[in-house]
mmCIF file of C-alpha atoms and ligand atoms in Angstrom:
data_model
loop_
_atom_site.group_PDB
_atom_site.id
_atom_site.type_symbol
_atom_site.label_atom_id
_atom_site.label_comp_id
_atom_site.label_asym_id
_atom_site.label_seq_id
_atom_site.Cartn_x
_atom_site.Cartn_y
_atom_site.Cartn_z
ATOM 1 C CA UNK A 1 -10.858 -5.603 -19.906
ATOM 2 C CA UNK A 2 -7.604 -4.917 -18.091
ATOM 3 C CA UNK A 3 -5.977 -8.069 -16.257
ATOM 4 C CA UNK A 4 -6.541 -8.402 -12.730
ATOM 5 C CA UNK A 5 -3.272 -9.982 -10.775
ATOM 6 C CA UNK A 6 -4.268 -9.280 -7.161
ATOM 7 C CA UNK A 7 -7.912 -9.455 -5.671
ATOM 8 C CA UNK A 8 -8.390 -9.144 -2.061
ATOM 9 C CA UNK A 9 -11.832 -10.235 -1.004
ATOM 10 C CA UNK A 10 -13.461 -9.498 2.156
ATOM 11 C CA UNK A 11 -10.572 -9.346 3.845
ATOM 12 C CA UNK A 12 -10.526 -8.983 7.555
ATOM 13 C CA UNK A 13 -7.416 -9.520 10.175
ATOM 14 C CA UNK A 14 -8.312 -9.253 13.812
ATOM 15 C CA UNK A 15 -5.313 -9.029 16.709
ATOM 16 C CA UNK A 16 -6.932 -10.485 19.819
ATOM 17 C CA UNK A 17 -5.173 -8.162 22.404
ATOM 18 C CA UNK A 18 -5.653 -7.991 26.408
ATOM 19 C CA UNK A 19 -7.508 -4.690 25.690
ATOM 20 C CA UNK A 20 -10.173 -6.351 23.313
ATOM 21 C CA UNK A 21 -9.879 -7.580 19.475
ATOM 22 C CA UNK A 22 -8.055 -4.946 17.683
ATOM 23 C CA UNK A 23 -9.975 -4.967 13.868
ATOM 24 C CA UNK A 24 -6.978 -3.590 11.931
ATOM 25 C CA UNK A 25 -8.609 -4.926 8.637
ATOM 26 C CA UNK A 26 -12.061 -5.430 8.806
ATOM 27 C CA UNK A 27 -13.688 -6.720 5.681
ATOM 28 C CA UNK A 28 -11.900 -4.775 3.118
ATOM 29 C CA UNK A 29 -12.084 -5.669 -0.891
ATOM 30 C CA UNK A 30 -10.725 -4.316 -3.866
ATOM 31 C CA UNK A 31 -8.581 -5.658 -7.035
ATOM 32 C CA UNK A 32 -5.492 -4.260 -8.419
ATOM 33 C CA UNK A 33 -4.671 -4.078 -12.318
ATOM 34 C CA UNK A 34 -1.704 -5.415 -14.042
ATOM 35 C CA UNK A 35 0.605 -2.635 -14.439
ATOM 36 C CA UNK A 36 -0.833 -0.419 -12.117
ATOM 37 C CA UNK A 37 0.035 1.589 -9.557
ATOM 38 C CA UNK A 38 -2.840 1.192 -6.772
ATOM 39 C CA UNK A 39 -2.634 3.679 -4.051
ATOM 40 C CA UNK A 40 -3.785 2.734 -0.177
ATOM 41 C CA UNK A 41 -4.000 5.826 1.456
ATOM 42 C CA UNK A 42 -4.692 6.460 5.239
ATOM 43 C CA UNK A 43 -4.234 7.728 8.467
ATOM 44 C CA UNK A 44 -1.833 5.801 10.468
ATOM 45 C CA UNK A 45 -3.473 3.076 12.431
ATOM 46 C CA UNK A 46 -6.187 2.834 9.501
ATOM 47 C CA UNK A 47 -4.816 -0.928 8.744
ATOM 48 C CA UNK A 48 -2.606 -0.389 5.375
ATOM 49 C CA UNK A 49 0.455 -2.018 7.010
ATOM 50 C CA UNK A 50 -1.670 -5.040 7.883
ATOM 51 C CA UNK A 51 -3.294 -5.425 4.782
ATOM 52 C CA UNK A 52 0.233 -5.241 2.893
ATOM 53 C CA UNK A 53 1.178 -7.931 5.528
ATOM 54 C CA UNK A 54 -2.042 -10.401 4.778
ATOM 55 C CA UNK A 55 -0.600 -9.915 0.797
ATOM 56 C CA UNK A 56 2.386 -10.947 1.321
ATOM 57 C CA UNK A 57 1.750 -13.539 3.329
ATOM 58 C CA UNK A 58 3.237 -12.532 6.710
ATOM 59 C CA UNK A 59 -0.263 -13.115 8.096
ATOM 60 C CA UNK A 60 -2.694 -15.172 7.894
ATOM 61 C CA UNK A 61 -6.277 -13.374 7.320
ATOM 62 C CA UNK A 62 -9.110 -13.858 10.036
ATOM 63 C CA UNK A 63 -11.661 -14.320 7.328
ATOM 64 C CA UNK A 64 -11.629 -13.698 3.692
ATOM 65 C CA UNK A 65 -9.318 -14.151 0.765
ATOM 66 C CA UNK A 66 -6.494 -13.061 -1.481
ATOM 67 C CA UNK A 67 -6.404 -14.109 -4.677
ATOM 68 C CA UNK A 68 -2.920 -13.258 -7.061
ATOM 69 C CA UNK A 69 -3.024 -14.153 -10.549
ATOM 70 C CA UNK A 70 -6.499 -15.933 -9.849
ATOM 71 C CA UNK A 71 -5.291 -18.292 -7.433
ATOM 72 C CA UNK A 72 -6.553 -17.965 -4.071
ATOM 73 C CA UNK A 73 -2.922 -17.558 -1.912
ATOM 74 C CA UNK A 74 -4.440 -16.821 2.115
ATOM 75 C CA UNK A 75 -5.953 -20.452 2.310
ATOM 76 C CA UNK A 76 -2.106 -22.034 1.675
ATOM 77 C CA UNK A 77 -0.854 -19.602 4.825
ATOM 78 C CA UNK A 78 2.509 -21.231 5.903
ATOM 79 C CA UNK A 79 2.779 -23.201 2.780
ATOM 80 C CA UNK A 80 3.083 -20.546 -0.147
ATOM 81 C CA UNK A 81 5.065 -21.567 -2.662
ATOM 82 C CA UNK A 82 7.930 -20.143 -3.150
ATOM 83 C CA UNK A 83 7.382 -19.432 -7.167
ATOM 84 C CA UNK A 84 4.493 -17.070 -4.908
ATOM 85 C CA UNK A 85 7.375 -15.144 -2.402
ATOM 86 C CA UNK A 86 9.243 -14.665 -5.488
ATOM 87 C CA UNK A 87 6.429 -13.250 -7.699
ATOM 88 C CA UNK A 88 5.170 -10.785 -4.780
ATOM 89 C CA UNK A 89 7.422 -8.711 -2.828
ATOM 90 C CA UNK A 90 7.549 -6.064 -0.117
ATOM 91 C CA UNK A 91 9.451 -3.008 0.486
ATOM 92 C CA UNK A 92 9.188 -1.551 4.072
ATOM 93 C CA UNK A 93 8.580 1.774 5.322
ATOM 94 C CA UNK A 94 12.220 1.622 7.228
ATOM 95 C CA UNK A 95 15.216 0.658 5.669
ATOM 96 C CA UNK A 96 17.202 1.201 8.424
ATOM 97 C CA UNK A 97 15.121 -1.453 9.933
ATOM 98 C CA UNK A 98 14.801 -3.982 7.451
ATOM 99 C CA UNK A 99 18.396 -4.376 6.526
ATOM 100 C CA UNK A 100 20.470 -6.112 8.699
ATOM 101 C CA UNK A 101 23.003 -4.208 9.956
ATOM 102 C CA UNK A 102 25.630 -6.648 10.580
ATOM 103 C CA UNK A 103 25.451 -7.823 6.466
ATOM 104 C CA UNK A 104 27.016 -6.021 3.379
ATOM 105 C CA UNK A 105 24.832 -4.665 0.981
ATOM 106 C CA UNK A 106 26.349 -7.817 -1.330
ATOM 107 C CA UNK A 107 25.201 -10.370 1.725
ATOM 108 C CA UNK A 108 21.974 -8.734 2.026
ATOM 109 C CA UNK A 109 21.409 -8.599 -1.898
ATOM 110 C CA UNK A 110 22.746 -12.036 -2.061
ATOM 111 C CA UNK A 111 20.244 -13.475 -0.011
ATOM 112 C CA UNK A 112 17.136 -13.756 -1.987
ATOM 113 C CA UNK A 113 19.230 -14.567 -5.367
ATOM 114 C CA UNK A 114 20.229 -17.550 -3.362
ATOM 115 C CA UNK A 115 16.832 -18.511 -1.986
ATOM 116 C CA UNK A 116 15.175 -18.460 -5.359
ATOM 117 C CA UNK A 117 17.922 -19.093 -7.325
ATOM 118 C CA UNK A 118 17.993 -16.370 -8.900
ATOM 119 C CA UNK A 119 21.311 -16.564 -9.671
ATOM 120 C CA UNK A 120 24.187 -19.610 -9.723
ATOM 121 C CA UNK A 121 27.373 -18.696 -7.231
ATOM 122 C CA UNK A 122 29.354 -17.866 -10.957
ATOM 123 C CA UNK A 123 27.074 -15.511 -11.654
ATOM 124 C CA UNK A 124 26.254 -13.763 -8.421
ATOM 125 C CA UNK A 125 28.446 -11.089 -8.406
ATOM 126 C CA UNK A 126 26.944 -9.652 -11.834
ATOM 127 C CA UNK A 127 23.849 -10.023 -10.591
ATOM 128 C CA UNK A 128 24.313 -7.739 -7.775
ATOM 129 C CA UNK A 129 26.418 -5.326 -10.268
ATOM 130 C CA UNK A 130 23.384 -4.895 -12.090
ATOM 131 C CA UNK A 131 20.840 -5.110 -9.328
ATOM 132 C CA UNK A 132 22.927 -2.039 -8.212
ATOM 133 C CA UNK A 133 23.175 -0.374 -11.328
ATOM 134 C CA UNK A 134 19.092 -0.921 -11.837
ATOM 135 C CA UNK A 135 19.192 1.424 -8.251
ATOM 136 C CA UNK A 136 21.738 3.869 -9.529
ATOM 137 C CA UNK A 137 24.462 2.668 -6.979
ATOM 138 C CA UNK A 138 27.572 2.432 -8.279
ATOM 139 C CA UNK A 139 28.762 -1.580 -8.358
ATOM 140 C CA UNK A 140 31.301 -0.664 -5.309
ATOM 141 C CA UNK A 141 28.629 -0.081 -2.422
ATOM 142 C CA UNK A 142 28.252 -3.992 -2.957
ATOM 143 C CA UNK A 143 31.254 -3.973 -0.517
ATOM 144 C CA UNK A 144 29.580 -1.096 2.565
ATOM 145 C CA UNK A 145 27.529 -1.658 5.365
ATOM 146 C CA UNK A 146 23.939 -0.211 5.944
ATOM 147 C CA UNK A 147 25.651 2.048 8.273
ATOM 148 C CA UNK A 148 27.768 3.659 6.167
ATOM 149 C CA UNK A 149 25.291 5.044 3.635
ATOM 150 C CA UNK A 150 22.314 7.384 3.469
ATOM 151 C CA UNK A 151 18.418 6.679 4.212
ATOM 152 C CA UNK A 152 17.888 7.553 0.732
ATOM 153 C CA UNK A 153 20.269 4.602 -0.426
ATOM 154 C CA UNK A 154 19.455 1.971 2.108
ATOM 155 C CA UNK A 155 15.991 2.095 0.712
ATOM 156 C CA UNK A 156 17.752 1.696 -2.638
ATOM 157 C CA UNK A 157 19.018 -1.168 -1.398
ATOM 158 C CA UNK A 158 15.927 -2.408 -0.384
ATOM 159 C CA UNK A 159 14.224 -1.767 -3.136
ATOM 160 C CA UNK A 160 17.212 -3.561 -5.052
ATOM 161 C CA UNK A 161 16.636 -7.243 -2.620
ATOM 162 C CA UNK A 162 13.282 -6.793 -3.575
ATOM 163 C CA UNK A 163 12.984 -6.682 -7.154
ATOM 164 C CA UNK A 164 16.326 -9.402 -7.043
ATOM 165 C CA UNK A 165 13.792 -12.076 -7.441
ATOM 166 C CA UNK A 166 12.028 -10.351 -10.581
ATOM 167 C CA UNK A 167 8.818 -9.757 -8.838
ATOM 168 C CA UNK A 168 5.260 -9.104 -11.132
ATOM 169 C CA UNK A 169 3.745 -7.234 -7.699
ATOM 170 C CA UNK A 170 5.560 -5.150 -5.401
ATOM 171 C CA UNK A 171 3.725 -3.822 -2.575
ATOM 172 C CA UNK A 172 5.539 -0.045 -1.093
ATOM 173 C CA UNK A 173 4.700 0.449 2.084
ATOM 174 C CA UNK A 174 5.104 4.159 2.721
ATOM 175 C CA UNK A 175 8.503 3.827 0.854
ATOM 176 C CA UNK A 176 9.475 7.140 1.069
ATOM 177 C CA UNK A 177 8.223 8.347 4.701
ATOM 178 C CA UNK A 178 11.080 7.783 6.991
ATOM 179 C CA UNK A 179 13.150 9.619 4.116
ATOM 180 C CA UNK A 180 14.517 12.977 4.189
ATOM 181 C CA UNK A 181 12.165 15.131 1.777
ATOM 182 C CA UNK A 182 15.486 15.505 -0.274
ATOM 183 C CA UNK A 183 15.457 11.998 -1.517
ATOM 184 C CA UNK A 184 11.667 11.159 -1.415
ATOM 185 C CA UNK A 185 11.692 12.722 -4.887
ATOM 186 C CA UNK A 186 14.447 10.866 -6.076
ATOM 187 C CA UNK A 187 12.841 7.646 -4.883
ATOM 188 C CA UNK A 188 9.502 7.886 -6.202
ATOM 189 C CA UNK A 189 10.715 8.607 -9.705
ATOM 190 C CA UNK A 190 13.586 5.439 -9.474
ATOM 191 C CA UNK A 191 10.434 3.508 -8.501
ATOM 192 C CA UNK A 192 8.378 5.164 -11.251
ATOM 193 C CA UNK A 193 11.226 4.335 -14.348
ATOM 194 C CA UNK A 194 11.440 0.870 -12.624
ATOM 195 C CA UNK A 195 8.155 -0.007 -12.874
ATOM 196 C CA UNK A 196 8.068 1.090 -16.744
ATOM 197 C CA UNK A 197 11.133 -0.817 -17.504
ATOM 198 C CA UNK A 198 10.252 -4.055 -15.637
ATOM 199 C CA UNK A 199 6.423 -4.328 -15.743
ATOM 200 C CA UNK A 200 5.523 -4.057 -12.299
ATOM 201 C CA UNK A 201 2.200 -4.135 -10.350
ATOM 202 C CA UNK A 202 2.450 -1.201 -7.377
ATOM 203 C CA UNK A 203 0.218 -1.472 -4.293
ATOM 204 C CA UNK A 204 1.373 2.039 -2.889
ATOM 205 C CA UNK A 205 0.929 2.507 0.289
ATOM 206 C CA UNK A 206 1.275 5.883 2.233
ATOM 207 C CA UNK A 207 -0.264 8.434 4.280
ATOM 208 C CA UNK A 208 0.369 11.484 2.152
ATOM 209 C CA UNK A 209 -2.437 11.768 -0.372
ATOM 210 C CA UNK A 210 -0.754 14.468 -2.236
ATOM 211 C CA UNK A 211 2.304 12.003 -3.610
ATOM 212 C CA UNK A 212 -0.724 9.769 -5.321
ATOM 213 C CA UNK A 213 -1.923 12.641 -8.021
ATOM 214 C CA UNK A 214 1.508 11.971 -10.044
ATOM 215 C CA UNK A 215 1.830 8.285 -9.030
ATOM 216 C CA UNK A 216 -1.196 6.288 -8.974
ATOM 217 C CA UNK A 217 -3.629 5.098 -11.726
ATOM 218 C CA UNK A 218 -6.268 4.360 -9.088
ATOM 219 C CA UNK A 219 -6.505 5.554 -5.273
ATOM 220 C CA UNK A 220 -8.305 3.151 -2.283
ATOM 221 C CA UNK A 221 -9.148 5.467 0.861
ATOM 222 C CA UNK A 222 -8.714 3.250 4.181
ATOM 223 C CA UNK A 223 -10.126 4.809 7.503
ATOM 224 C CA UNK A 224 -9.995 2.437 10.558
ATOM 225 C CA UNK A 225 -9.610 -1.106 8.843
ATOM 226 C CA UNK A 226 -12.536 -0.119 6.287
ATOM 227 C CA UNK A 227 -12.266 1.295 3.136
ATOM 228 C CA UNK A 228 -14.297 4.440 2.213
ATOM 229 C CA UNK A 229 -13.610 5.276 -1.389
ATOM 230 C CA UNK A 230 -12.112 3.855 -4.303
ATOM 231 C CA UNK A 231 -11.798 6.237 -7.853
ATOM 232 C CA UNK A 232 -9.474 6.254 -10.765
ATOM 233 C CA UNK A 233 -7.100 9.069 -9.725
ATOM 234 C CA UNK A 234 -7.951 11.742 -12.105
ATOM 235 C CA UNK A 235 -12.055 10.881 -10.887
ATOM 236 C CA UNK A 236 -10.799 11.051 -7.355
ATOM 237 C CA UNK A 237 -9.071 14.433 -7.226
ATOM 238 C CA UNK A 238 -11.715 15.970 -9.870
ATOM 239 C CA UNK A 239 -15.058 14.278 -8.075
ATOM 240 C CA UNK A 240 -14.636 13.109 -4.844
ATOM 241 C CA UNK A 241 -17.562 12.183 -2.940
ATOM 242 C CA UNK A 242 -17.039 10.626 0.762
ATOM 243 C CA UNK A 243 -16.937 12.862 3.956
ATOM 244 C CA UNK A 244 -13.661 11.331 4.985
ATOM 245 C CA UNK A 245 -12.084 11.921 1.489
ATOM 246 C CA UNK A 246 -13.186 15.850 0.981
ATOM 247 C CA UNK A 247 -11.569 16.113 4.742
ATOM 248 C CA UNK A 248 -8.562 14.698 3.397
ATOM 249 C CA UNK A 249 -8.008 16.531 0.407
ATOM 250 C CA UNK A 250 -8.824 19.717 1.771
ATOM 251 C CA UNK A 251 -5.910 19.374 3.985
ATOM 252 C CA UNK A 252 -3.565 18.834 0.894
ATOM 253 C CA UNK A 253 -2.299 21.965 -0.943
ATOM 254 C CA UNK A 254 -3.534 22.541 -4.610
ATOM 255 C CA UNK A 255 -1.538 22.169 -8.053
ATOM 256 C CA UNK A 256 -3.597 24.357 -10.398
ATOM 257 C CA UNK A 257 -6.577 26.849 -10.572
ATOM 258 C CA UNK A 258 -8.630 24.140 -11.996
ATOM 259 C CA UNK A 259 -8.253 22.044 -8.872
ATOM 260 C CA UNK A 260 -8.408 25.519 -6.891
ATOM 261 C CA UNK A 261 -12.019 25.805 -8.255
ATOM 262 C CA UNK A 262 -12.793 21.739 -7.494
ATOM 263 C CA UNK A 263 -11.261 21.683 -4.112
ATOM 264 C CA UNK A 264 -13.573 21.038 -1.068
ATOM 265 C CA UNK A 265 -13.253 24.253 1.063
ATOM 266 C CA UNK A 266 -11.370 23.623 4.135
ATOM 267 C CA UNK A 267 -13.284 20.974 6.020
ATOM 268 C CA UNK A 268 -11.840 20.920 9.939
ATOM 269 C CA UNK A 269 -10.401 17.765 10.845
ATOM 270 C CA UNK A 270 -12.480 16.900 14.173
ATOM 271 C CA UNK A 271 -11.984 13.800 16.763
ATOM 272 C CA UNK A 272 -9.908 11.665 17.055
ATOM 273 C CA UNK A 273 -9.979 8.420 15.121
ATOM 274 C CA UNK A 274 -11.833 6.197 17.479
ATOM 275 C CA UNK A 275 -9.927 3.357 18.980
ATOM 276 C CA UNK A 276 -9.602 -0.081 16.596
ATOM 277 C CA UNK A 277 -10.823 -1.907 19.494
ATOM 278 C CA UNK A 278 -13.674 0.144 20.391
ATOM 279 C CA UNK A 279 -15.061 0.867 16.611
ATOM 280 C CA UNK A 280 -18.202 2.568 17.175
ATOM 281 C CA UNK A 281 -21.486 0.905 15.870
ATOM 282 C CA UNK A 282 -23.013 2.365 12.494
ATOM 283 C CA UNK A 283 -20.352 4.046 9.971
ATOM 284 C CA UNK A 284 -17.035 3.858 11.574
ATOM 285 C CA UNK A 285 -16.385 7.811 10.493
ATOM 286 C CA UNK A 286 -19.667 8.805 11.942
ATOM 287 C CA UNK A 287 -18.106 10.286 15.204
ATOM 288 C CA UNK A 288 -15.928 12.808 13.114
ATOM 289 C CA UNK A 289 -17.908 13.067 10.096
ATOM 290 C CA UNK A 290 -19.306 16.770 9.032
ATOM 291 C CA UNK A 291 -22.303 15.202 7.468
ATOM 292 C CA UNK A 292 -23.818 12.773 9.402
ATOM 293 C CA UNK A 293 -27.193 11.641 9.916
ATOM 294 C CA UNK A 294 -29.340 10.045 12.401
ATOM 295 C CA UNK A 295 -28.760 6.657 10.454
ATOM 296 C CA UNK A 296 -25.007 7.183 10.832
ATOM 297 C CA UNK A 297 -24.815 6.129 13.786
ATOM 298 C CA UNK A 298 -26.852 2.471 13.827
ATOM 299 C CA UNK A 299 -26.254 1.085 10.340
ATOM 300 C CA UNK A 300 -22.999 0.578 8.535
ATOM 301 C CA UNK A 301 -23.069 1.663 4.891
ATOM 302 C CA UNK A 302 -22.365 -0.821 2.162
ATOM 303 C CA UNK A 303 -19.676 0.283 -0.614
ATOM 304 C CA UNK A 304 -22.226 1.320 -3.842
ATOM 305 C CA UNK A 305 -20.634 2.361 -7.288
ATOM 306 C CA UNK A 306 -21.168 5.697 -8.265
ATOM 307 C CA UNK A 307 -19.560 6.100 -11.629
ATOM 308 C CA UNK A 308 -17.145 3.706 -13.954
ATOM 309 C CA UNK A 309 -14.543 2.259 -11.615
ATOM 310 C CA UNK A 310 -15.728 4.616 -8.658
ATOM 311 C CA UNK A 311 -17.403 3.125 -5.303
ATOM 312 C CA UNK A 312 -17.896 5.026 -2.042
ATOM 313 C CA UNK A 313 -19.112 3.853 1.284
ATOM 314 C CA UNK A 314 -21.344 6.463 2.354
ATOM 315 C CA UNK A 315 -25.073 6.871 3.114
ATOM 316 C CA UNK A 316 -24.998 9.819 1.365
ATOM 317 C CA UNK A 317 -25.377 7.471 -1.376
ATOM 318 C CA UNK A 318 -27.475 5.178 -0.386
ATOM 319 C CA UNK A 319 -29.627 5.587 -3.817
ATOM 320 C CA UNK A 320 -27.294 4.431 -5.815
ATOM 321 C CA UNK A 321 -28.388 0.897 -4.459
ATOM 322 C CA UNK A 322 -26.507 -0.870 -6.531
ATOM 323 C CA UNK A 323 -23.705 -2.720 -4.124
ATOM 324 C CA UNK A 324 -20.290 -2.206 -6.291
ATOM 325 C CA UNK A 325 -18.349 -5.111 -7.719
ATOM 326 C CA UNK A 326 -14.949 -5.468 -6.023
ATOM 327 C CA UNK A 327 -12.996 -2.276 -7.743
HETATM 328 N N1 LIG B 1 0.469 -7.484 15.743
HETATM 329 C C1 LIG B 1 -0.472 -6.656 16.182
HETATM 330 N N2 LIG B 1 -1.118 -6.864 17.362
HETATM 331 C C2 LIG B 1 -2.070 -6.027 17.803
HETATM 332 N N3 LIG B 1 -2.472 -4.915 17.150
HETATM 333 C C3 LIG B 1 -1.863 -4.637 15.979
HETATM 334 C C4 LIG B 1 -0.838 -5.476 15.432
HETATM 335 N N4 LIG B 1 -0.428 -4.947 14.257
HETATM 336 C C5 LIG B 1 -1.155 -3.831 14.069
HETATM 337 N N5 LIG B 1 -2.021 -3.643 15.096
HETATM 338 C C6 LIG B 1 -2.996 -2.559 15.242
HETATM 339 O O1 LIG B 1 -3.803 -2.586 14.084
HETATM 340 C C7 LIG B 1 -4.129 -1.260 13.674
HETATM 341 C C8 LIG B 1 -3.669 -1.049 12.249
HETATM 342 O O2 LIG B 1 -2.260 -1.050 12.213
HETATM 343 P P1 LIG B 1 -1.413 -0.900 10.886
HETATM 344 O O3 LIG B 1 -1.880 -1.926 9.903
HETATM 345 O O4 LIG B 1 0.021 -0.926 11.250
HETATM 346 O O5 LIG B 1 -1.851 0.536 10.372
HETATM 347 P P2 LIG B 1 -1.127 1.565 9.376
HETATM 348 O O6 LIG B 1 -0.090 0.818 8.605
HETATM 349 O O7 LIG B 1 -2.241 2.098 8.526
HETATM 350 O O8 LIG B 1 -0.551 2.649 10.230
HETATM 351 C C9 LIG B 1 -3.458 -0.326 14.676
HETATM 352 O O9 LIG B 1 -4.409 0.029 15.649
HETATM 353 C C10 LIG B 1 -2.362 -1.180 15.256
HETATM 354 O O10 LIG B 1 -2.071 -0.785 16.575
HETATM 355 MG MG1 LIG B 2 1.930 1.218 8.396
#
């Protein structure tokens, strides 16, 4: 039995808005594996960023829980620990946004070995040497601004303040996205030799479904603050089962005539996503879904396991009665 470090449990965080309650996580479970590399993947709006944001403790959940390392961390909202900010960590989609501009990359990198004292004032400037060197940037860029490097390596940077505090989870939310396609490659596979060399826990979040095939030991499928599907990631390219996941992956090009053969034909994206205020009644992909029924539309389908470590959300599947464990 692998070690769990983070379970998320019924998690739900509602924005009340002038419009109406905006459900940007609604009810949402699943566990991530020590050492792993979890993958969230979903349309923008579908939540991810919120979720990531309930984790690390920026919000407080609406209902629910998060447990890390078996400890249940939403209920001390405000109050975490600090031993808990230094354990889990967060890199942002935008570096240019999340680094202060008016700091050098040694005042921003300085910061957190300070906080958590990480690091004495003797030994600070090594510190940032090597958190530099860990990012392959050479030990001088300690002295530049944000503004005088690339996208590329402010996110180095970022991902440098992040792991200063020698994290166990880091959660990536679409870490590569704002990036030139130049450098996404370059980043994934710093993050990938990281994560080998330092033990880390990845919650991966991104849109692009393609990048999880080489990255992620497991992939979650989020569509409008629910989750539809959750399969190891060989399962989940080889067998997947869900309306909303077949539409996604037959958008994404192919690697190999094996997958050629497995590949949903092209399924036409239809709709819109419905509005998170306005979530229609029944399954929340009914309005777009190719295969809906009559039932689609009044009852909301429970998440059922289908196979080992596999669960779907689907009526499709409705024999498989059994209601999954969180996976
Ligand atoms: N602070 C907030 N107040 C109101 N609505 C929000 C807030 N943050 C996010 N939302 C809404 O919640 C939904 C999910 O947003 P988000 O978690 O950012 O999705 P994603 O990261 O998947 O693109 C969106 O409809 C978004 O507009
Ligand atoms: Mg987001």
């Amino acid at each position: 039995m692998t070690d769990t470090i983070l379970v998320v449990d019924k998690l739900k965080k509602y924005f009340p808005t002038k419009r109406g309650t905006v459900k940007a996580v609604d009810n949402i479970s699943f566990s991530v594996a020590t050492g792993e590399t979890m993958g969230l993947v979903g349309e923008s709006g579908s939540g991810k960023t919120t979720t990531a944001q309930c984790v690390v403790g920026i919000y407080p959940p609406t209902d629910g829980e998060i447990r890390f390392k078996g400890q249940a961390v939403s209920k001390v909202f405000g109050k975490r620990p600090k031993s808990l900010k230094q354990e889990i960590r967060i890199v942002f989609q935008d570096p240019g946004s999340s680094l202060n501009p008016k700091r050098s990359i040694k005042q921003i990198l300085s910061v957190p070995l300070k906080v958590h004292r990480v690091a004495t004032k003797k030994d600070n400037l090594t510190k940032i040497k090597s958190l530099l060197e860990m990012v392959e940037l050479p030990p001088e860029y300690m002295y530049k601004y944000p503004r005088a490097i690339g996208g590329g390596e402010k996110q180095m940077v970022a991902i440098a303040r992040a792991l200063a505090t020698n994290p166990s989870l880091v959660l990536l939310d679409e870490p590569t996205s704002a990036l030139d396609v130049s450098v996404q490659g370059k980043i994934i596979n710093l993050l990938m030799k990281l994560q080998q060399d330092l033990n880390l826990t990845y919650l991966f979040i991104t849109h692009d479904l393609s990048l999880m095939r080489n990255v992620a030991s497991r992939v979650a499928i989020m569509y409008l603050g629910k989750l539809c599907e959750i399969a190891p990631t060989v399962e989940f390219f080889q067998n997947p089962t869900h309306p909303y996941t077949k539409m996604l992956l037959s958008a994404i090009p192919v690697v190999s005539q094996e997958e050629k053969a497995l590949k949903p034909t092209k399924i036409a994206s239809r709709g819109e996503i419905p509005s998170p205020v306005n979530v229609p009644p029944g399954c929340s992909f009914h309005s777009r879904c190719p295969e809906k029924m009559d039932m689609c539309a009044q009852d909301d389908p429970v998440m059922v396991e289908i196979g080992e470590g596999h669960v779907t959300r689907c009526h499709l599947f409705a024999e498989a009665k059994t209601t999954a464990p969180i996976a």
